[in-house]
Short mmCIF file of C-alpha atoms and ligand atoms in Angstrom, two decimals:
data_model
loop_
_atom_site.label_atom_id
_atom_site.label_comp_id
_atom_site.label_asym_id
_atom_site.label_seq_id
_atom_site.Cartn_x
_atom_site.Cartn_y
_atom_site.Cartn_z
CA UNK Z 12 -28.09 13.60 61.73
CA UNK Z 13 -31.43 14.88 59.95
CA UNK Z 14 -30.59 17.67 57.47
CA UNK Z 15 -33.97 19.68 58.99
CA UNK Z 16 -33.07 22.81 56.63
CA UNK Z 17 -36.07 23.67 54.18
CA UNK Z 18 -34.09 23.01 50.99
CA UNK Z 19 -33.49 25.99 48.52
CA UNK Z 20 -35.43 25.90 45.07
CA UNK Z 21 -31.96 25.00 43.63
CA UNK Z 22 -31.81 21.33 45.96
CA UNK Z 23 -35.39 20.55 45.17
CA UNK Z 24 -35.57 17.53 43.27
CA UNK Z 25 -38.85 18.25 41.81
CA UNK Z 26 -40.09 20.36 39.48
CA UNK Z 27 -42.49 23.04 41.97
CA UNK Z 28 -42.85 26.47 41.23
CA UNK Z 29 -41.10 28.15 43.67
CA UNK Z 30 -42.78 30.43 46.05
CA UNK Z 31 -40.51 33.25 45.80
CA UNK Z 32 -39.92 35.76 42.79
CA UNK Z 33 -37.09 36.77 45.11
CA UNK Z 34 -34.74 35.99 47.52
CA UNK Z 35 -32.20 37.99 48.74
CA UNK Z 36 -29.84 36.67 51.00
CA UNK Z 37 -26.88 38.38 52.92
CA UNK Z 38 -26.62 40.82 50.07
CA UNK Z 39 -23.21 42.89 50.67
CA UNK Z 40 -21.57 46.13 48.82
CA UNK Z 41 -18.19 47.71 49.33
CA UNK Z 42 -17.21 50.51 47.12
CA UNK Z 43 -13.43 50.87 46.81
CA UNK Z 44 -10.97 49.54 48.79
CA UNK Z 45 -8.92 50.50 51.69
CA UNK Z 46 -8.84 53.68 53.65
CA UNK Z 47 -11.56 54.56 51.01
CA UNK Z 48 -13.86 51.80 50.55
CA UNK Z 49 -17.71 52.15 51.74
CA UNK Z 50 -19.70 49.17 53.34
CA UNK Z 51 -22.99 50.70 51.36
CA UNK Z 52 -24.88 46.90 52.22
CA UNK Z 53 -24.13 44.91 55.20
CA UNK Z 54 -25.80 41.48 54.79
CA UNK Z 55 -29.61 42.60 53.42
CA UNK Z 56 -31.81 39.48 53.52
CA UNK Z 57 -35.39 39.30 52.90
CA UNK Z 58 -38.12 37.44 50.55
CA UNK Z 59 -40.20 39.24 47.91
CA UNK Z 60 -43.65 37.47 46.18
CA UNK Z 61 -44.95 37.13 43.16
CA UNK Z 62 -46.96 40.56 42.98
CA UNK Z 63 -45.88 42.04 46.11
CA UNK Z 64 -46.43 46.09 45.97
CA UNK Z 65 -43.63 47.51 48.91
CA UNK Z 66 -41.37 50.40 49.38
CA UNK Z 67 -37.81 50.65 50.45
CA UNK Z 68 -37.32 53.91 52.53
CA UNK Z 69 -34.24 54.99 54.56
CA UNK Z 70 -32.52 58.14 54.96
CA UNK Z 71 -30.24 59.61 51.75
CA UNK Z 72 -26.96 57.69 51.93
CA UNK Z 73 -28.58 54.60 53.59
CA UNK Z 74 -28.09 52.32 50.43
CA UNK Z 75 -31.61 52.09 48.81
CA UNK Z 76 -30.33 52.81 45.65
CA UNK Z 77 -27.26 50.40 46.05
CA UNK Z 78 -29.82 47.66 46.91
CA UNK Z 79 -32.23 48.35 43.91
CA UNK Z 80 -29.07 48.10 41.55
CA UNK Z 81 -28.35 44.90 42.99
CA UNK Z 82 -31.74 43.99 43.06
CA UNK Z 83 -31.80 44.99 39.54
CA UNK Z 84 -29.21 43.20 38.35
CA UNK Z 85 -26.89 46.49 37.16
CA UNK Z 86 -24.36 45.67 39.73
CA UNK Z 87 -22.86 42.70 41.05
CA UNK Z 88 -23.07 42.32 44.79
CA UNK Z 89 -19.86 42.01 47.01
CA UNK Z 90 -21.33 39.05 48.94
CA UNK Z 91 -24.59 37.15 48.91
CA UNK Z 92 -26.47 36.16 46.34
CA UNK Z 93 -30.02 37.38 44.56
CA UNK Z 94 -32.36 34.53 43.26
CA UNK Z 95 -35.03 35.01 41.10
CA UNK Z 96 -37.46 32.20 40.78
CA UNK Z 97 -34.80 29.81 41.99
CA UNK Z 98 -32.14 31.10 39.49
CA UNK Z 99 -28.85 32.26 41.30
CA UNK Z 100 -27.94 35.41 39.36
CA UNK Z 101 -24.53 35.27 41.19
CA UNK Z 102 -24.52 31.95 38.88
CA UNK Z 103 -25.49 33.47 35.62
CA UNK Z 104 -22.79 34.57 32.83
CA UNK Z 105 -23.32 37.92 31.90
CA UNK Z 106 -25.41 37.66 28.99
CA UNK Z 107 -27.68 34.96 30.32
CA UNK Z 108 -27.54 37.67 33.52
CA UNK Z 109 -29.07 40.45 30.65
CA UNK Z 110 -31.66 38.33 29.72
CA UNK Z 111 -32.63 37.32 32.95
CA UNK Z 112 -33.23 41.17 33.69
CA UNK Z 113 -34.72 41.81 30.52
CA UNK Z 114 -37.48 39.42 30.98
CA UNK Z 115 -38.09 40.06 34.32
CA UNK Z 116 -37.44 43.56 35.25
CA UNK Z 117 -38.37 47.05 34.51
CA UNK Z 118 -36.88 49.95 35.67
CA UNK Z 119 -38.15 53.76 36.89
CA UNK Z 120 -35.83 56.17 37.76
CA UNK Z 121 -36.00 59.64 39.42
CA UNK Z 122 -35.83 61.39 35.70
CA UNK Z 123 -37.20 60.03 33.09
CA UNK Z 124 -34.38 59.48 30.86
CA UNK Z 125 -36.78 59.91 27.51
CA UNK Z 126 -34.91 60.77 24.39
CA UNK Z 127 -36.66 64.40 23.43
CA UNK Z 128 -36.14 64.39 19.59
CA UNK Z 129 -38.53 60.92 19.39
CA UNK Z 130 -41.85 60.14 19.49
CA UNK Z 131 -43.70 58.70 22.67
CA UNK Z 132 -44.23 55.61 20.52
CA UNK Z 133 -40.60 55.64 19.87
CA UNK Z 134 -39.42 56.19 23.42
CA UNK Z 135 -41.55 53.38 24.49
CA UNK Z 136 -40.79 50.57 21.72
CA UNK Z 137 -36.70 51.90 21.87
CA UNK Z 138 -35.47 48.86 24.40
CA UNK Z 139 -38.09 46.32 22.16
CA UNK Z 140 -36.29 47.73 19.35
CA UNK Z 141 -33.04 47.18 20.79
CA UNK Z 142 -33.29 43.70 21.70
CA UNK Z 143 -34.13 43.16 17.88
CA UNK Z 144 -38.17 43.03 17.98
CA UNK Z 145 -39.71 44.21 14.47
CA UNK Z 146 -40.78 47.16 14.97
CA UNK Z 147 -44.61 46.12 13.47
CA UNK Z 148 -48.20 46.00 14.28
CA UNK Z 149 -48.17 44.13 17.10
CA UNK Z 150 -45.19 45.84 18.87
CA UNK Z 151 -47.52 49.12 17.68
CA UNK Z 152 -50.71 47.23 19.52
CA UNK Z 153 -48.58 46.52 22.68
CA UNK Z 154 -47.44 50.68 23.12
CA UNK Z 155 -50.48 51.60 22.71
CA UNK Z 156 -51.86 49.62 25.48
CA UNK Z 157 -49.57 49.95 27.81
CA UNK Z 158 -49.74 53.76 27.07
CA UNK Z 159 -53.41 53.33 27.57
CA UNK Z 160 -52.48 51.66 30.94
CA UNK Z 161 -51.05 54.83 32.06
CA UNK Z 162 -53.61 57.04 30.94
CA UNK Z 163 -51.49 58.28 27.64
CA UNK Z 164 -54.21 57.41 24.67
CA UNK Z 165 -53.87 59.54 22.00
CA UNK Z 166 -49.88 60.62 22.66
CA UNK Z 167 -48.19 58.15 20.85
CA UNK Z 168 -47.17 59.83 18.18
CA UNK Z 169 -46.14 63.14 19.89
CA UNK Z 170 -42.97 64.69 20.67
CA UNK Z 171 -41.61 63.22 24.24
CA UNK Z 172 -40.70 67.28 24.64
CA UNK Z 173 -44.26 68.47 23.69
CA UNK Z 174 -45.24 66.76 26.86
CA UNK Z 175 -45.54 67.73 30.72
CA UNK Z 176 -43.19 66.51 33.03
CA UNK Z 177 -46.18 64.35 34.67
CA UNK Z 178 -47.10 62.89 31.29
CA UNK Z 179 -43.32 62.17 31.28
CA UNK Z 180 -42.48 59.67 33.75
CA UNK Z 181 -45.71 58.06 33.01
CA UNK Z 182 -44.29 57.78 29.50
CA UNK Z 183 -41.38 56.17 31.14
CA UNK Z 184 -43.26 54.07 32.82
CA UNK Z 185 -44.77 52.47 30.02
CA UNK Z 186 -41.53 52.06 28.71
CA UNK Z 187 -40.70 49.82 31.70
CA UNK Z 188 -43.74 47.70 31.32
CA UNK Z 189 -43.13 47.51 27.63
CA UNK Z 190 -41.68 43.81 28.01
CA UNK Z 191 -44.73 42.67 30.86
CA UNK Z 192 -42.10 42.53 33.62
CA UNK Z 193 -42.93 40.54 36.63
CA UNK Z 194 -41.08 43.27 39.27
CA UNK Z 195 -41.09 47.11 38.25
CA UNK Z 196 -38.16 48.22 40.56
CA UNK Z 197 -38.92 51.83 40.74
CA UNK Z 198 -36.16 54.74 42.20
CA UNK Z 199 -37.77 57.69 44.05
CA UNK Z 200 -40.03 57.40 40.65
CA UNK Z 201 -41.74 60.36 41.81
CA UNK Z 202 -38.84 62.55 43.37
CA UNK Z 203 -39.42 65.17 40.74
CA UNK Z 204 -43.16 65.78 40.69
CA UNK Z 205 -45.32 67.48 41.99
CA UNK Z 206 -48.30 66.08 44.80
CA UNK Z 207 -50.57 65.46 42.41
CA UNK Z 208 -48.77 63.95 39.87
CA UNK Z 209 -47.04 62.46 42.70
CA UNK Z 210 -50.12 60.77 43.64
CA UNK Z 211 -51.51 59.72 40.35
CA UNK Z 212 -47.75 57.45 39.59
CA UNK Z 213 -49.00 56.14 42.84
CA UNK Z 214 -52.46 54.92 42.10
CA UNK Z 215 -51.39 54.22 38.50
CA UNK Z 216 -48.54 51.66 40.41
CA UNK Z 217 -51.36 50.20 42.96
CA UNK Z 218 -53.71 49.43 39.73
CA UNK Z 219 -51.10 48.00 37.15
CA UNK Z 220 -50.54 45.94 40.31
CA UNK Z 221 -54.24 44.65 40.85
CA UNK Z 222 -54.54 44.40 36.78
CA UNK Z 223 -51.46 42.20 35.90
CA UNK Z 224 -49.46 41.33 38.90
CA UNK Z 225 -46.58 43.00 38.39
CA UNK Z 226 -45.09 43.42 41.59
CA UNK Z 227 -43.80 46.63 43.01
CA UNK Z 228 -40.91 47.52 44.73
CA UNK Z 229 -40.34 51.27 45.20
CA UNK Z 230 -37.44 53.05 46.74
CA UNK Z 231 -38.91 56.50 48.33
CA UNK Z 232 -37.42 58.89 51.11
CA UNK Z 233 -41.46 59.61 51.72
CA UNK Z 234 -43.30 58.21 54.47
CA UNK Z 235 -46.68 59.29 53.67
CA UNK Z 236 -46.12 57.52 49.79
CA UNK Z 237 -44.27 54.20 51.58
CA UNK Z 238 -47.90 54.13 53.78
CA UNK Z 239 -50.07 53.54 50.31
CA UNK Z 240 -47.68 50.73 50.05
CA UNK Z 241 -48.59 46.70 51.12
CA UNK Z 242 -45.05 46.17 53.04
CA UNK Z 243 -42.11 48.89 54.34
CA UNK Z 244 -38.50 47.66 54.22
CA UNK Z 245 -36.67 50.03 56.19
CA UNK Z 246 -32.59 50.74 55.56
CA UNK Z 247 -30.45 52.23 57.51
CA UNK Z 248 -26.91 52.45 57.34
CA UNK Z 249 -26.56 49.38 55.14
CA UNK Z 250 -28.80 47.20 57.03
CA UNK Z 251 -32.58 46.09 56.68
CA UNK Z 252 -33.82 47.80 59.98
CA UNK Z 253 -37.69 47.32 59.58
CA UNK Z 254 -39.68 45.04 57.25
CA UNK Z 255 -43.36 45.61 58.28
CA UNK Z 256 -46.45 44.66 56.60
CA UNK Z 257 -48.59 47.60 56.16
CA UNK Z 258 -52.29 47.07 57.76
CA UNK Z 259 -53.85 50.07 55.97
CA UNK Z 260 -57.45 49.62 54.89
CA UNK Z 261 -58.52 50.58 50.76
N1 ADP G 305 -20.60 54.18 42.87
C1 ADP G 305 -20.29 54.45 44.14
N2 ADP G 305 -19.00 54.55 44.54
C2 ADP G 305 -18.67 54.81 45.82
N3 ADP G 305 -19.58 54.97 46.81
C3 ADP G 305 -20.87 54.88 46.48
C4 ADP G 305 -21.31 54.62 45.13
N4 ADP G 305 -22.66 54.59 45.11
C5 ADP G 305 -23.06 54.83 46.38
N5 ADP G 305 -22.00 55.00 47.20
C6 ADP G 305 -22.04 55.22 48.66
O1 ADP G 305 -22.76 54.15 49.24
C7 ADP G 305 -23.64 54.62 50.26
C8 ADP G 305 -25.08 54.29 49.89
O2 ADP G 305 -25.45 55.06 48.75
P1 ADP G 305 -26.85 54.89 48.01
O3 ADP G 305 -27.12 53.46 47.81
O4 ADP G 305 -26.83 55.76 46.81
O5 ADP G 305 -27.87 55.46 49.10
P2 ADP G 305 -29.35 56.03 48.95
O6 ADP G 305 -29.90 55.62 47.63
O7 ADP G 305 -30.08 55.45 50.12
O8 ADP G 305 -29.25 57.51 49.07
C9 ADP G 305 -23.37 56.11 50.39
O9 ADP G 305 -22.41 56.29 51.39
C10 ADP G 305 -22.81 56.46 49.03
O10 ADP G 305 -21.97 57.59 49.12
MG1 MG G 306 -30.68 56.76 46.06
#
């Protein structure tokens, strides 16, 4: 009999970009074991594009967070696998696993995380730095324009403390874009600010999006910020509930 099953990226003989720059398929995650383990993920499948801009939302406690780690490549899933561009991270040593994230990812978290005793520049160069980049005109060039992406000319050389906690996370922003990563998986990114600043992470997000390509995915317990995004997945309880594309218009 016909094998009629489209074949993964993996089986394809030939060399064609594939469409996805994810798949995630039957993604599970038990904490512990026994009488104490949690089911946080119970088989979460779903594709992701090249450039995509959506939001994860879901109650506290639903697994958002468990999902972005996987997502993210900071924790290994119990079951299923995670493919990016055809690559099986499930596959991957953990080095080759680093470097997969590395190129491809950047992170936002809820706080910042910026090291107050350094300079903007510094904060935003420190993972270049640490994967052994000089630290030299061009990595200089690069901070400042991804600083200027975020609206941050003229702070480079600042304090991370003198600034506001606004100009913060967009500082840690940059930071994440620092290495042009094709998905910025962002973490209730704006859980801490205010509504305006609130809003301004979001229309920074939406044009970094439209400018590069970078796709978007951003976990957020907020409705009315999920609605300024392209697609909603919904989780609740472990499970992928809702995946709706968003027919906003502007
Ligand atoms: N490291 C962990 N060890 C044990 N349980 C965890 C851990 N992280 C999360 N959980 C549990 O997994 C479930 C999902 O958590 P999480 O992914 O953080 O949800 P969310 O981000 O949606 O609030 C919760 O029941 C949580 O208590
Ligand atoms: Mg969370």
């Amino acid at each position: 009999m016909a094998d009629e099953r489209t074949p993964t990226p993996a089986e394809r003989p030939d060399a064609s970009p594939p469409e996805h720059l994810l798949i995630v398929d039957a993604l599970e995650k038990v904490y512990g074991s026994g009488e104490a383990a949690t089911h946080a993920l119970k088989g979460v499948s779903f594709e992701f594009a090249e450039a995509e801009f959506a939001s994860i939302i879901g109650q506290s406690g639903s697994g958002k967070s468990t999902l972005l780690n996987l997502l993210g490549l900071l924790d290994t899933p119990s079951g299923g696998t995670v493919r990016y561009r055809g690559e099986d991270a499930g596959s991957l040593g953990k080095p080759q696993r680093a470097g997969l994230r590395n190129s491809l990812i950047g992170f936002v978290f809820q706080f910042h995380h910026l090291l107050p005793e350094f300079s903007v520049y510094e904060n935003v160069a420190m993972p270049s730095l640490i994967a052994g980049m000089a630290d030299d005109a061009s990595l200089r060039e690069r901070a400042q324009e991804t600083l200027g992406l975020l609206g941050l000319d003229g702070v480079a050389d600042k304090s991370a403390n003198a600034l506001s906690g606004g100009q913060k996370q967009r500082v840690a922003i940059a930071r994440a874009l620092m290495n042009r990563p094709a998905l910025v998986l962002a973490d209730e990114p704006t859980g801490n600010l205010d509504t305006s600043n609130t809003d301004l992470v979001y229309d920074l997000f939406r044009s970094i999006n439209e400018q590069t390509g970078t796709a978007f995915l951003i976990v957020t317990h907020d409705r009315g910020v999920a609605q300024r995004t392209d697609r909603i997945l919904e989780v609740r309880d472990g499970e992928l509930v809702a995946d709706e594309r968003n027919r906003y218009l502007g």
